[in-house]
PDB file of C-alpha atoms and ligand atoms in Angstrom:
ATOM      1  CA  UNK Q   1       3.746 -10.049  -1.548  1.00 96.00           C
ATOM      2  CA  UNK Q   2       1.981  -7.584   0.238  1.00 98.00           C
ATOM      3  CA  UNK Q   3       3.851  -4.894   2.407  1.00 98.00           C
ATOM      4  CA  UNK Q   4       2.809  -3.147   5.416  1.00 98.00           C
ATOM      5  CA  UNK Q   5       4.855  -0.136   4.787  1.00 98.00           C
ATOM      6  CA  UNK Q   6       3.244   2.147   7.456  1.00 98.00           C
ATOM      7  CA  UNK Q   7       0.724   3.047  10.199  1.00 98.00           C
ATOM      8  CA  UNK Q   8      -1.309   5.971  10.940  1.00 98.00           C
ATOM      9  CA  UNK Q   9      -2.748   7.207  13.901  1.00 99.00           C
ATOM     10  CA  UNK Q  10      -5.237  10.075  14.758  1.00 98.00           C
ATOM     11  CA  UNK Q  11      -8.322  10.798  16.641  1.00 98.00           C
ATOM     12  CA  UNK Q  12     -11.785  11.399  15.107  1.00 97.00           C
ATOM     13  CA  UNK Q  13     -14.129  13.987  16.110  1.00 95.00           C
ATOM     14  CA  UNK Q  14     -17.397  14.657  14.084  1.00 96.00           C
ATOM     15  CA  UNK Q  15     -16.889  18.385  14.384  1.00 97.00           C
ATOM     16  CA  UNK Q  16     -13.477  18.165  12.602  1.00 97.00           C
ATOM     17  CA  UNK Q  17     -15.784  16.587   9.828  1.00 97.00           C
ATOM     18  CA  UNK Q  18     -18.242  19.356  10.027  1.00 97.00           C
ATOM     19  CA  UNK Q  19     -15.537  22.177  10.162  1.00 97.00           C
ATOM     20  CA  UNK Q  20     -14.099  20.730   6.725  1.00 98.00           C
ATOM     21  CA  UNK Q  21     -17.406  19.918   5.232  1.00 97.00           C
ATOM     22  CA  UNK Q  22     -18.449  23.787   5.800  1.00 97.00           C
ATOM     23  CA  UNK Q  23     -15.395  25.314   5.063  1.00 97.00           C
ATOM     24  CA  UNK Q  24     -14.364  26.564   8.633  1.00 98.00           C
ATOM     25  CA  UNK Q  25     -10.631  25.325   8.731  1.00 97.00           C
ATOM     26  CA  UNK Q  26      -8.750  28.334   8.815  1.00 97.00           C
ATOM     27  CA  UNK Q  27     -11.183  29.882  11.734  1.00 98.00           C
ATOM     28  CA  UNK Q  28      -9.279  30.497  14.789  1.00 98.00           C
ATOM     29  CA  UNK Q  29     -10.432  27.696  16.855  1.00 98.00           C
ATOM     30  CA  UNK Q  30      -9.733  24.944  14.240  1.00 98.00           C
ATOM     31  CA  UNK Q  31      -6.657  26.472  12.508  1.00 98.00           C
ATOM     32  CA  UNK Q  32      -4.263  25.089  14.818  1.00 98.00           C
ATOM     33  CA  UNK Q  33      -5.948  21.636  14.472  1.00 98.00           C
ATOM     34  CA  UNK Q  34      -5.788  21.354  10.514  1.00 98.00           C
ATOM     35  CA  UNK Q  35      -2.103  22.818  10.722  1.00 98.00           C
ATOM     36  CA  UNK Q  36      -1.150  19.721  12.461  1.00 98.00           C
ATOM     37  CA  UNK Q  37      -2.063  17.704   9.376  1.00 98.00           C
ATOM     38  CA  UNK Q  38      -0.600  19.651   6.689  1.00 98.00           C
ATOM     39  CA  UNK Q  39       2.510  17.491   6.868  1.00 98.00           C
ATOM     40  CA  UNK Q  40       0.171  14.753   6.845  1.00 98.00           C
ATOM     41  CA  UNK Q  41      -1.590  15.371   3.558  1.00 98.00           C
ATOM     42  CA  UNK Q  42       1.700  16.059   1.838  1.00 98.00           C
ATOM     43  CA  UNK Q  43       3.008  12.804   3.156  1.00 98.00           C
ATOM     44  CA  UNK Q  44      -0.110  10.864   1.845  1.00 98.00           C
ATOM     45  CA  UNK Q  45       0.464  12.103  -1.572  1.00 98.00           C
ATOM     46  CA  UNK Q  46       4.045  11.027  -1.513  1.00 98.00           C
ATOM     47  CA  UNK Q  47       3.372   7.626   0.144  1.00 98.00           C
ATOM     48  CA  UNK Q  48      -0.252   6.637  -1.278  1.00 98.00           C
ATOM     49  CA  UNK Q  49      -0.754   3.321  -0.488  1.00 98.00           C
ATOM     50  CA  UNK Q  50      -2.684   0.681  -2.695  1.00 98.00           C
ATOM     51  CA  UNK Q  51      -4.723  -0.058   0.259  1.00 98.00           C
ATOM     52  CA  UNK Q  52      -5.655   1.200   3.672  1.00 99.00           C
ATOM     53  CA  UNK Q  53      -6.708  -1.078   6.410  1.00 99.00           C
ATOM     54  CA  UNK Q  54      -8.661   1.273   8.613  1.00 99.00           C
ATOM     55  CA  UNK Q  55      -9.461   0.246  12.623  1.00 99.00           C
ATOM     56  CA  UNK Q  56     -11.913   2.553  13.815  1.00 98.00           C
ATOM     57  CA  UNK Q  57     -15.179   2.285  15.803  1.00 98.00           C
ATOM     58  CA  UNK Q  58     -18.809   2.561  14.614  1.00 98.00           C
ATOM     59  CA  UNK Q  59     -20.820   4.836  17.034  1.00 97.00           C
ATOM     60  CA  UNK Q  60     -24.041   3.043  17.237  1.00 95.00           C
ATOM     61  CA  UNK Q  61     -24.815   3.834  13.273  1.00 96.00           C
ATOM     62  CA  UNK Q  62     -24.178   0.383  11.504  1.00 97.00           C
ATOM     63  CA  UNK Q  63     -24.576  -1.560  14.636  1.00 97.00           C
ATOM     64  CA  UNK Q  64     -26.838  -1.056  17.535  1.00 94.00           C
ATOM     65  CA  UNK Q  65     -27.734  -2.398  20.719  1.00 94.00           C
ATOM     66  CA  UNK Q  66     -29.159  -5.412  18.705  1.00 96.00           C
ATOM     67  CA  UNK Q  67     -26.019  -6.599  17.412  1.00 96.00           C
ATOM     68  CA  UNK Q  68     -22.624  -5.903  19.076  1.00 96.00           C
ATOM     69  CA  UNK Q  69     -19.444  -7.346  17.116  1.00 98.00           C
ATOM     70  CA  UNK Q  70     -16.125  -7.038  18.944  1.00 98.00           C
ATOM     71  CA  UNK Q  71     -13.941  -7.181  15.696  1.00 98.00           C
ATOM     72  CA  UNK Q  72     -15.762  -6.834  12.372  1.00 98.00           C
ATOM     73  CA  UNK Q  73     -14.239  -6.976   8.897  1.00 98.00           C
ATOM     74  CA  UNK Q  74     -15.828  -5.167   5.973  1.00 98.00           C
ATOM     75  CA  UNK Q  75     -15.555  -7.284   2.854  1.00 98.00           C
ATOM     76  CA  UNK Q  76     -17.776  -5.542   0.487  1.00 98.00           C
ATOM     77  CA  UNK Q  77     -16.822  -3.875  -2.541  1.00 98.00           C
ATOM     78  CA  UNK Q  78     -18.078  -0.453  -1.399  1.00 98.00           C
ATOM     79  CA  UNK Q  79     -19.264   1.413   1.875  1.00 98.00           C
ATOM     80  CA  UNK Q  80     -21.534   4.580   1.678  1.00 98.00           C
ATOM     81  CA  UNK Q  81     -21.056   7.551   4.264  1.00 98.00           C
ATOM     82  CA  UNK Q  82     -23.589   7.281   6.883  1.00 98.00           C
ATOM     83  CA  UNK Q  83     -26.312   9.667   7.829  1.00 96.00           C
ATOM     84  CA  UNK Q  84     -25.642   9.970  11.445  1.00 95.00           C
ATOM     85  CA  UNK Q  85     -28.630  12.700  12.096  1.00 93.00           C
ATOM     86  CA  UNK Q  86     -27.665  15.663  10.273  1.00 91.00           C
ATOM     87  CA  UNK Q  87     -27.662  13.802   6.466  1.00 94.00           C
ATOM     88  CA  UNK Q  88     -24.554  11.831   5.158  1.00 96.00           C
ATOM     89  CA  UNK Q  89     -21.237  13.871   4.873  1.00 97.00           C
ATOM     90  CA  UNK Q  90     -20.400  14.926   1.475  1.00 97.00           C
ATOM     91  CA  UNK Q  91     -17.345  12.829   1.010  1.00 98.00           C
ATOM     92  CA  UNK Q  92     -16.683  10.028  -1.295  1.00 98.00           C
ATOM     93  CA  UNK Q  93     -18.239   6.566  -1.263  1.00 98.00           C
ATOM     94  CA  UNK Q  94     -15.411   4.205   0.489  1.00 98.00           C
ATOM     95  CA  UNK Q  95     -14.214   1.771  -2.138  1.00 98.00           C
ATOM     96  CA  UNK Q  96     -13.241  -1.522  -0.442  1.00 98.00           C
ATOM     97  CA  UNK Q  97     -10.860  -4.336  -1.354  1.00 98.00           C
ATOM     98  CA  UNK Q  98     -12.733  -7.608  -0.891  1.00 98.00           C
ATOM     99  CA  UNK Q  99      -9.807  -9.900  -2.318  1.00 98.00           C
ATOM    100  CA  UNK Q 100      -7.689  -8.623   0.590  1.00 98.00           C
ATOM    101  CA  UNK Q 101     -10.281  -8.254   3.249  1.00 98.00           C
ATOM    102  CA  UNK Q 102     -11.330 -11.823   2.414  1.00 98.00           C
ATOM    103  CA  UNK Q 103      -8.196 -13.063   2.670  1.00 98.00           C
ATOM    104  CA  UNK Q 104      -7.286 -11.333   5.901  1.00 98.00           C
ATOM    105  CA  UNK Q 105     -10.314 -12.644   7.413  1.00 98.00           C
ATOM    106  CA  UNK Q 106      -9.315 -16.033   6.731  1.00 98.00           C
ATOM    107  CA  UNK Q 107      -5.757 -15.830   7.924  1.00 98.00           C
ATOM    108  CA  UNK Q 108      -6.820 -14.005  11.021  1.00 98.00           C
ATOM    109  CA  UNK Q 109      -9.781 -16.462  11.954  1.00 98.00           C
ATOM    110  CA  UNK Q 110      -7.499 -19.573  11.179  1.00 98.00           C
ATOM    111  CA  UNK Q 111      -4.911 -17.743  13.518  1.00 98.00           C
ATOM    112  CA  UNK Q 112      -7.640 -18.022  16.257  1.00 97.00           C
ATOM    113  CA  UNK Q 113      -9.229 -14.500  16.602  1.00 98.00           C
ATOM    114  CA  UNK Q 114     -13.002 -14.489  15.836  1.00 96.00           C
ATOM    115  CA  UNK Q 115     -14.163 -11.808  13.475  1.00 98.00           C
ATOM    116  CA  UNK Q 116     -17.441 -10.875  12.270  1.00 98.00           C
ATOM    117  CA  UNK Q 117     -17.623 -10.542   8.409  1.00 98.00           C
ATOM    118  CA  UNK Q 118     -19.759  -7.700   7.277  1.00 98.00           C
ATOM    119  CA  UNK Q 119     -20.810  -7.623   3.556  1.00 98.00           C
ATOM    120  CA  UNK Q 120     -23.122  -4.348   3.945  1.00 98.00           C
ATOM    121  CA  UNK Q 121     -22.546  -1.443   6.144  1.00 98.00           C
ATOM    122  CA  UNK Q 122     -22.483   2.194   6.423  1.00 98.00           C
ATOM    123  CA  UNK Q 123     -19.330   4.014   7.725  1.00 98.00           C
ATOM    124  CA  UNK Q 124     -19.824   7.007  10.275  1.00 98.00           C
ATOM    125  CA  UNK Q 125     -17.469   9.684  11.458  1.00 98.00           C
ATOM    126  CA  UNK Q 126     -15.062   7.162  13.162  1.00 98.00           C
ATOM    127  CA  UNK Q 127     -13.770   6.362   9.782  1.00 98.00           C
ATOM    128  CA  UNK Q 128     -14.523   9.316   7.328  1.00 98.00           C
ATOM    129  CA  UNK Q 129     -13.104  11.968   9.350  1.00 98.00           C
ATOM    130  CA  UNK Q 130      -9.559  10.338   9.771  1.00 98.00           C
ATOM    131  CA  UNK Q 131      -9.752   9.823   5.836  1.00 98.00           C
ATOM    132  CA  UNK Q 132     -10.796  13.630   5.514  1.00 98.00           C
ATOM    133  CA  UNK Q 133      -7.771  14.645   7.789  1.00 98.00           C
ATOM    134  CA  UNK Q 134      -5.328  12.689   6.024  1.00 98.00           C
ATOM    135  CA  UNK Q 135      -6.645  13.215   1.934  1.00 98.00           C
ATOM    136  CA  UNK Q 136      -8.356  16.693   2.294  1.00 97.00           C
ATOM    137  CA  UNK Q 137     -11.358  16.952   0.201  1.00 98.00           C
ATOM    138  CA  UNK Q 138     -10.689  14.849  -2.951  1.00 98.00           C
ATOM    139  CA  UNK Q 139     -13.190  13.877  -5.498  1.00 98.00           C
ATOM    140  CA  UNK Q 140     -12.301  10.191  -4.886  1.00 98.00           C
ATOM    141  CA  UNK Q 141     -10.343   8.717  -1.896  1.00 98.00           C
ATOM    142  CA  UNK Q 142      -6.923   7.976  -3.075  1.00 98.00           C
ATOM    143  CA  UNK Q 143      -7.194   4.227  -2.620  1.00 98.00           C
ATOM    144  CA  UNK Q 144      -9.365   1.144  -1.557  1.00 98.00           C
ATOM    145  CA  UNK Q 145     -10.173   1.135   2.192  1.00 99.00           C
ATOM    146  CA  UNK Q 146     -11.026  -2.002   4.706  1.00 99.00           C
ATOM    147  CA  UNK Q 147     -12.950  -0.871   7.283  1.00 99.00           C
ATOM    148  CA  UNK Q 148     -12.246  -2.819  10.557  1.00 99.00           C
ATOM    149  CA  UNK Q 149     -14.570  -1.691  13.203  1.00 98.00           C
ATOM    150  CA  UNK Q 150     -14.064  -2.510  17.005  1.00 98.00           C
ATOM    151  CA  UNK Q 151     -16.351  -2.420  19.597  1.00 98.00           C
ATOM    152  CA  UNK Q 152     -15.383   0.053  22.238  1.00 98.00           C
ATOM    153  CA  UNK Q 153     -18.848   1.748  22.732  1.00 96.00           C
ATOM    154  CA  UNK Q 154     -20.924  -1.034  24.431  1.00 95.00           C
ATOM    155  CA  UNK Q 155     -19.341  -3.042  27.398  1.00 94.00           C
ATOM    156  CA  UNK Q 156     -17.552  -5.523  27.790  1.00 96.00           C
ATOM    157  CA  UNK Q 157     -14.713  -4.014  25.149  1.00 97.00           C
ATOM    158  CA  UNK Q 158     -11.453  -5.882  24.172  1.00 98.00           C
ATOM    159  CA  UNK Q 159      -8.568  -5.315  26.044  1.00 98.00           C
ATOM    160  CA  UNK Q 160      -5.317  -3.516  24.968  1.00 98.00           C
ATOM    161  CA  UNK Q 161      -3.656  -6.709  24.759  1.00 98.00           C
ATOM    162  CA  UNK Q 162      -6.121  -8.572  22.617  1.00 98.00           C
ATOM    163  CA  UNK Q 163      -5.816  -5.938  20.300  1.00 98.00           C
ATOM    164  CA  UNK Q 164      -2.251  -5.676  20.168  1.00 98.00           C
ATOM    165  CA  UNK Q 165      -2.377  -9.503  19.571  1.00 98.00           C
ATOM    166  CA  UNK Q 166      -4.911  -9.125  16.689  1.00 98.00           C
ATOM    167  CA  UNK Q 167      -2.676  -6.811  15.074  1.00 98.00           C
ATOM    168  CA  UNK Q 168       0.264  -8.987  14.851  1.00 98.00           C
ATOM    169  CA  UNK Q 169      -2.348 -11.507  13.071  1.00 98.00           C
ATOM    170  CA  UNK Q 170      -3.416  -8.912  11.006  1.00 98.00           C
ATOM    171  CA  UNK Q 171       0.391  -8.144  10.205  1.00 98.00           C
ATOM    172  CA  UNK Q 172       0.968 -12.031   9.411  1.00 98.00           C
ATOM    173  CA  UNK Q 173      -2.005 -12.026   7.153  1.00 98.00           C
ATOM    174  CA  UNK Q 174      -1.089  -9.015   4.931  1.00 98.00           C
ATOM    175  CA  UNK Q 175       2.415 -10.105   4.731  1.00 98.00           C
ATOM    176  CA  UNK Q 176       0.968 -13.471   3.300  1.00 98.00           C
ATOM    177  CA  UNK Q 177      -1.340 -11.998   0.489  1.00 98.00           C
ATOM    178  CA  UNK Q 178       0.102 -12.982  -2.857  1.00 98.00           C
ATOM    179  CA  UNK Q 179       0.211  -9.708  -4.512  1.00 98.00           C
ATOM    180  CA  UNK Q 180       2.740  -6.682  -4.548  1.00 98.00           C
ATOM    181  CA  UNK Q 181       0.511  -4.209  -2.642  1.00 98.00           C
ATOM    182  CA  UNK Q 182       1.717  -1.445  -0.441  1.00 98.00           C
ATOM    183  CA  UNK Q 183      -0.810  -1.397   2.523  1.00 98.00           C
ATOM    184  CA  UNK Q 184      -1.121   1.078   5.374  1.00 98.00           C
ATOM    185  CA  UNK Q 185      -2.773   0.291   8.626  1.00 98.00           C
ATOM    186  CA  UNK Q 186      -4.501   3.246  10.654  1.00 99.00           C
ATOM    187  CA  UNK Q 187      -5.904   3.230  14.270  1.00 98.00           C
ATOM    188  CA  UNK Q 188      -8.033   5.653  14.988  1.00 98.00           C
ATOM    189  CA  UNK Q 189     -10.207   7.400  17.798  1.00 98.00           C
ATOM    190  CA  UNK Q 190      -9.086   8.703  21.095  1.00 96.00           C
ATOM    191  CA  UNK Q 191      -7.328  10.314  22.399  1.00 98.00           C
ATOM    192  CA  UNK Q 192      -8.827  11.156  26.419  1.00 98.00           C
ATOM    193  CA  UNK Q 193     -12.108  12.385  26.360  1.00 98.00           C
ATOM    194  CA  UNK Q 194     -15.664  11.757  27.937  1.00 98.00           C
ATOM    195  CA  UNK Q 195     -18.724  12.948  26.448  1.00 97.00           C
ATOM    196  CA  UNK Q 196     -21.044  12.110  29.178  1.00 95.00           C
ATOM    197  CA  UNK Q 197     -21.443  11.963  33.062  1.00 96.00           C
ATOM    198  CA  UNK Q 198     -20.162  14.343  35.748  1.00 96.00           C
ATOM    199  CA  UNK Q 199     -16.597  13.854  34.261  1.00 97.00           C
ATOM    200  CA  UNK Q 200     -17.905  15.116  30.759  1.00 97.00           C
ATOM    201  CA  UNK Q 201     -14.877  17.301  28.969  1.00 97.00           C
ATOM    202  CA  UNK Q 202     -12.098  15.236  30.881  1.00 98.00           C
ATOM    203  CA  UNK Q 203      -8.956  15.727  28.725  1.00 98.00           C
ATOM    204  CA  UNK Q 204      -5.570  14.200  30.289  1.00 98.00           C
ATOM    205  CA  UNK Q 205      -2.729  15.654  28.431  1.00 98.00           C
ATOM    206  CA  UNK Q 206      -0.050  13.794  30.633  1.00 98.00           C
ATOM    207  CA  UNK Q 207      -1.587  10.322  29.838  1.00 98.00           C
ATOM    208  CA  UNK Q 208      -2.133  10.953  26.235  1.00 98.00           C
ATOM    209  CA  UNK Q 209       1.608  11.921  25.794  1.00 98.00           C
ATOM    210  CA  UNK Q 210       2.470   9.089  27.917  1.00 98.00           C
ATOM    211  CA  UNK Q 211       0.632   6.843  25.700  1.00 98.00           C
ATOM    212  CA  UNK Q 212       2.157   8.394  22.220  1.00 98.00           C
ATOM    213  CA  UNK Q 213       5.765   7.553  24.090  1.00 98.00           C
ATOM    214  CA  UNK Q 214       4.988   4.257  24.871  1.00 98.00           C
ATOM    215  CA  UNK Q 215       3.038   3.247  21.661  1.00 98.00           C
ATOM    216  CA  UNK Q 216       6.368   4.264  19.722  1.00 98.00           C
ATOM    217  CA  UNK Q 217       8.707   2.980  22.259  1.00 98.00           C
ATOM    218  CA  UNK Q 218       7.069   0.393  24.303  1.00 98.00           C
ATOM    219  CA  UNK Q 219       3.925  -1.124  22.802  1.00 98.00           C
ATOM    220  CA  UNK Q 220       4.333  -4.407  24.456  1.00 98.00           C
ATOM    221  CA  UNK Q 221       4.195  -2.652  27.699  1.00 98.00           C
ATOM    222  CA  UNK Q 222       1.327  -0.384  26.800  1.00 98.00           C
ATOM    223  CA  UNK Q 223      -0.481  -3.433  25.731  1.00 98.00           C
ATOM    224  CA  UNK Q 224      -0.786  -4.565  29.156  1.00 98.00           C
ATOM    225  CA  UNK Q 225      -2.592  -1.583  30.547  1.00 98.00           C
ATOM    226  CA  UNK Q 226      -5.693  -2.872  31.819  1.00 98.00           C
ATOM    227  CA  UNK Q 227      -9.311  -1.135  30.344  1.00 96.00           C
ATOM    228  CA  UNK Q 228     -10.179   0.601  33.521  1.00 97.00           C
ATOM    229  CA  UNK Q 229      -7.072   2.750  33.609  1.00 98.00           C
ATOM    230  CA  UNK Q 230      -8.235   3.846  30.205  1.00 98.00           C
ATOM    231  CA  UNK Q 231     -11.339   4.899  31.665  1.00 97.00           C
ATOM    232  CA  UNK Q 232     -10.043   6.296  34.897  1.00 98.00           C
ATOM    233  CA  UNK Q 233      -7.085   8.236  33.474  1.00 98.00           C
ATOM    234  CA  UNK Q 234      -8.476   9.172  29.892  1.00 98.00           C
ATOM    235  CA  UNK Q 235     -12.316   9.129  30.222  1.00 98.00           C
ATOM    236  CA  UNK Q 236     -15.075   6.745  29.081  1.00 97.00           C
ATOM    237  CA  UNK Q 237     -14.556   7.510  25.274  1.00 97.00           C
ATOM    238  CA  UNK Q 238     -10.642   7.412  25.918  1.00 98.00           C
ATOM    239  CA  UNK Q 239     -10.924   3.507  25.665  1.00 98.00           C
ATOM    240  CA  UNK Q 240     -10.992   4.214  21.653  1.00 98.00           C
ATOM    241  CA  UNK Q 241      -6.998   4.046  21.993  1.00 98.00           C
ATOM    242  CA  UNK Q 242      -6.809   0.504  22.320  1.00 98.00           C
ATOM    243  CA  UNK Q 243      -7.686   0.318  18.558  1.00 98.00           C
ATOM    244  CA  UNK Q 244      -4.437   2.070  18.017  1.00 99.00           C
ATOM    245  CA  UNK Q 245      -2.798  -1.119  19.572  1.00 98.00           C
ATOM    246  CA  UNK Q 246      -4.156  -2.776  16.694  1.00 99.00           C
ATOM    247  CA  UNK Q 247      -2.437  -1.006  14.107  1.00 99.00           C
ATOM    248  CA  UNK Q 248       0.646  -0.791  16.128  1.00 98.00           C
ATOM    249  CA  UNK Q 249       0.934  -4.780  16.277  1.00 98.00           C
ATOM    250  CA  UNK Q 250       0.739  -5.068  12.644  1.00 98.00           C
ATOM    251  CA  UNK Q 251       3.960  -3.204  12.333  1.00 98.00           C
ATOM    252  CA  UNK Q 252       7.275  -5.002  11.989  1.00 96.00           C
ATOM    253  CA  UNK Q 253       9.100  -5.884  15.182  1.00 92.00           C
ATOM    254  CA  UNK Q 254      12.054  -3.483  14.340  1.00 94.00           C
ATOM    255  CA  UNK Q 255      11.517   0.071  15.980  1.00 96.00           C
ATOM    256  CA  UNK Q 256       9.581   2.101  13.556  1.00 97.00           C
ATOM    257  CA  UNK Q 257      10.594   5.716  12.153  1.00 98.00           C
ATOM    258  CA  UNK Q 258       8.527   8.135  13.692  1.00 98.00           C
ATOM    259  CA  UNK Q 259       7.841  10.900  10.726  1.00 98.00           C
ATOM    260  CA  UNK Q 260       5.153  12.845  12.088  1.00 98.00           C
ATOM    261  CA  UNK Q 261       3.780  13.375  15.851  1.00 98.00           C
ATOM    262  CA  UNK Q 262       1.422  16.076  16.962  1.00 98.00           C
ATOM    263  CA  UNK Q 263      -0.969  16.926  19.801  1.00 98.00           C
ATOM    264  CA  UNK Q 264      -3.891  19.146  20.405  1.00 98.00           C
ATOM    265  CA  UNK Q 265      -6.426  20.122  22.732  1.00 97.00           C
ATOM    266  CA  UNK Q 266      -9.038  20.811  22.331  1.00 94.00           C
ATOM    267  CA  UNK Q 267     -11.188  19.648  19.405  1.00 97.00           C
ATOM    268  CA  UNK Q 268     -14.592  19.673  20.515  1.00 96.00           C
ATOM    269  CA  UNK Q 269     -14.598  17.724  23.858  1.00 96.00           C
ATOM    270  CA  UNK Q 270     -11.584  15.720  22.797  1.00 97.00           C
ATOM    271  CA  UNK Q 271      -7.670  15.796  22.722  1.00 98.00           C
ATOM    272  CA  UNK Q 272      -6.549  15.275  19.403  1.00 98.00           C
ATOM    273  CA  UNK Q 273      -3.256  13.094  18.622  1.00 98.00           C
ATOM    274  CA  UNK Q 274      -1.786  12.011  15.822  1.00 98.00           C
ATOM    275  CA  UNK Q 275       1.291   9.748  14.683  1.00 98.00           C
ATOM    276  CA  UNK Q 276       2.814   8.577  11.311  1.00 98.00           C
ATOM    277  CA  UNK Q 277       5.133   5.591  11.900  1.00 98.00           C
ATOM    278  CA  UNK Q 278       6.839   3.904   8.740  1.00 98.00           C
ATOM    279  CA  UNK Q 279       8.262   0.524   8.868  1.00 97.00           C
ATOM    280  CA  UNK Q 280      11.876   0.458   8.546  1.00 92.00           C
ATOM    281  CA  UNK Q 281      13.286  -1.625   5.513  1.00 78.00           C
TER     282      UNK Q 281
HETATM  283  C1  LIG X   1     -16.775  13.447  20.104  1.00 93.51           C
HETATM  284  C2  LIG X   1     -15.737  12.633  20.236  1.00 93.51           C
HETATM  285  C3  LIG X   1     -15.904  11.590  19.645  1.00 93.51           C
HETATM  286  O1  LIG X   1     -15.020  10.404  19.718  1.00 93.51           O
HETATM  287  C4  LIG X   1     -17.349  11.084  19.436  1.00 93.51           C
HETATM  288  O2  LIG X   1     -17.381   9.833  18.423  1.00 93.51           O
HETATM  289  C5  LIG X   1     -18.320  12.085  19.408  1.00 93.51           C
HETATM  290  C6  LIG X   1     -18.201  13.149  19.735  1.00 93.51           C
HETATM  291  C7  LIG X   1     -16.668  14.990  20.757  1.00 93.51           C
HETATM  292  O3  LIG X   1     -15.680  15.455  21.047  1.00 93.51           O
HETATM  293  O4  LIG X   1     -17.363  15.597  20.601  1.00 93.51           O
HETATM  294 FE1  LIG X   2     -15.924   8.620  18.979  1.00 93.51          FE
END
């Protein structure tokens, strides 16, 4: 059977992608950000999974106001990096895993969560920046990736509780796939940030670090935090953090092993948070 080995959590910021693509990672502004991922890149090499199930949000790139799926699973054989207005990032094509994606779609939908099935989609910085942070600049990504897009851009957005419960269903789906695959689940986006309006630039270190503490040790309680608390405390884009609860919900009930924790402000307008949690055998 497939086995969920670990979960990875990281912010995404388009400027981080640009810093990597333009060779600026050692500049004084960026060096402390990338330093937090040195451990992670080595860990990825030592713990390369067979598949990554990558929970992220699209930023009106593949979807627009014309069509807004709350939860969308990418079942295609491949996904191209999107052109977000500056040309596509010079990163590898994302290779999918249609068999596992279809199995998860079947299992999760029969488990009462309504997913949108996507057979063609480009993937924006929400997906490619986490891959770059964890894998550097390889010729090809180290394994297939199943993109799982969550609407946290256009209201109404799903609750933390819904995301956490969905993560549990995804965990059950992975565990019932009849092939000996090692699977990681990644929760991305966040941490506190607000990009528009009078509160643009908002960052809340206390909220973020409490979120990290509770994601590790009290995910059940954290799942109960209502969306309005994220918006008030972590800014309008801080709501991206509910996606981390999907990854955490998929982990086994035993307390996870914390193998890496990192926090830095700011990167562009965003607080950068990062965790690697391993499932205990
Ligand atoms: C920034 C952060 C985001 O999450 C995003 O999607 C776009 C921009 C920023 O910090 O600039
Ligand atoms: Fe974002």
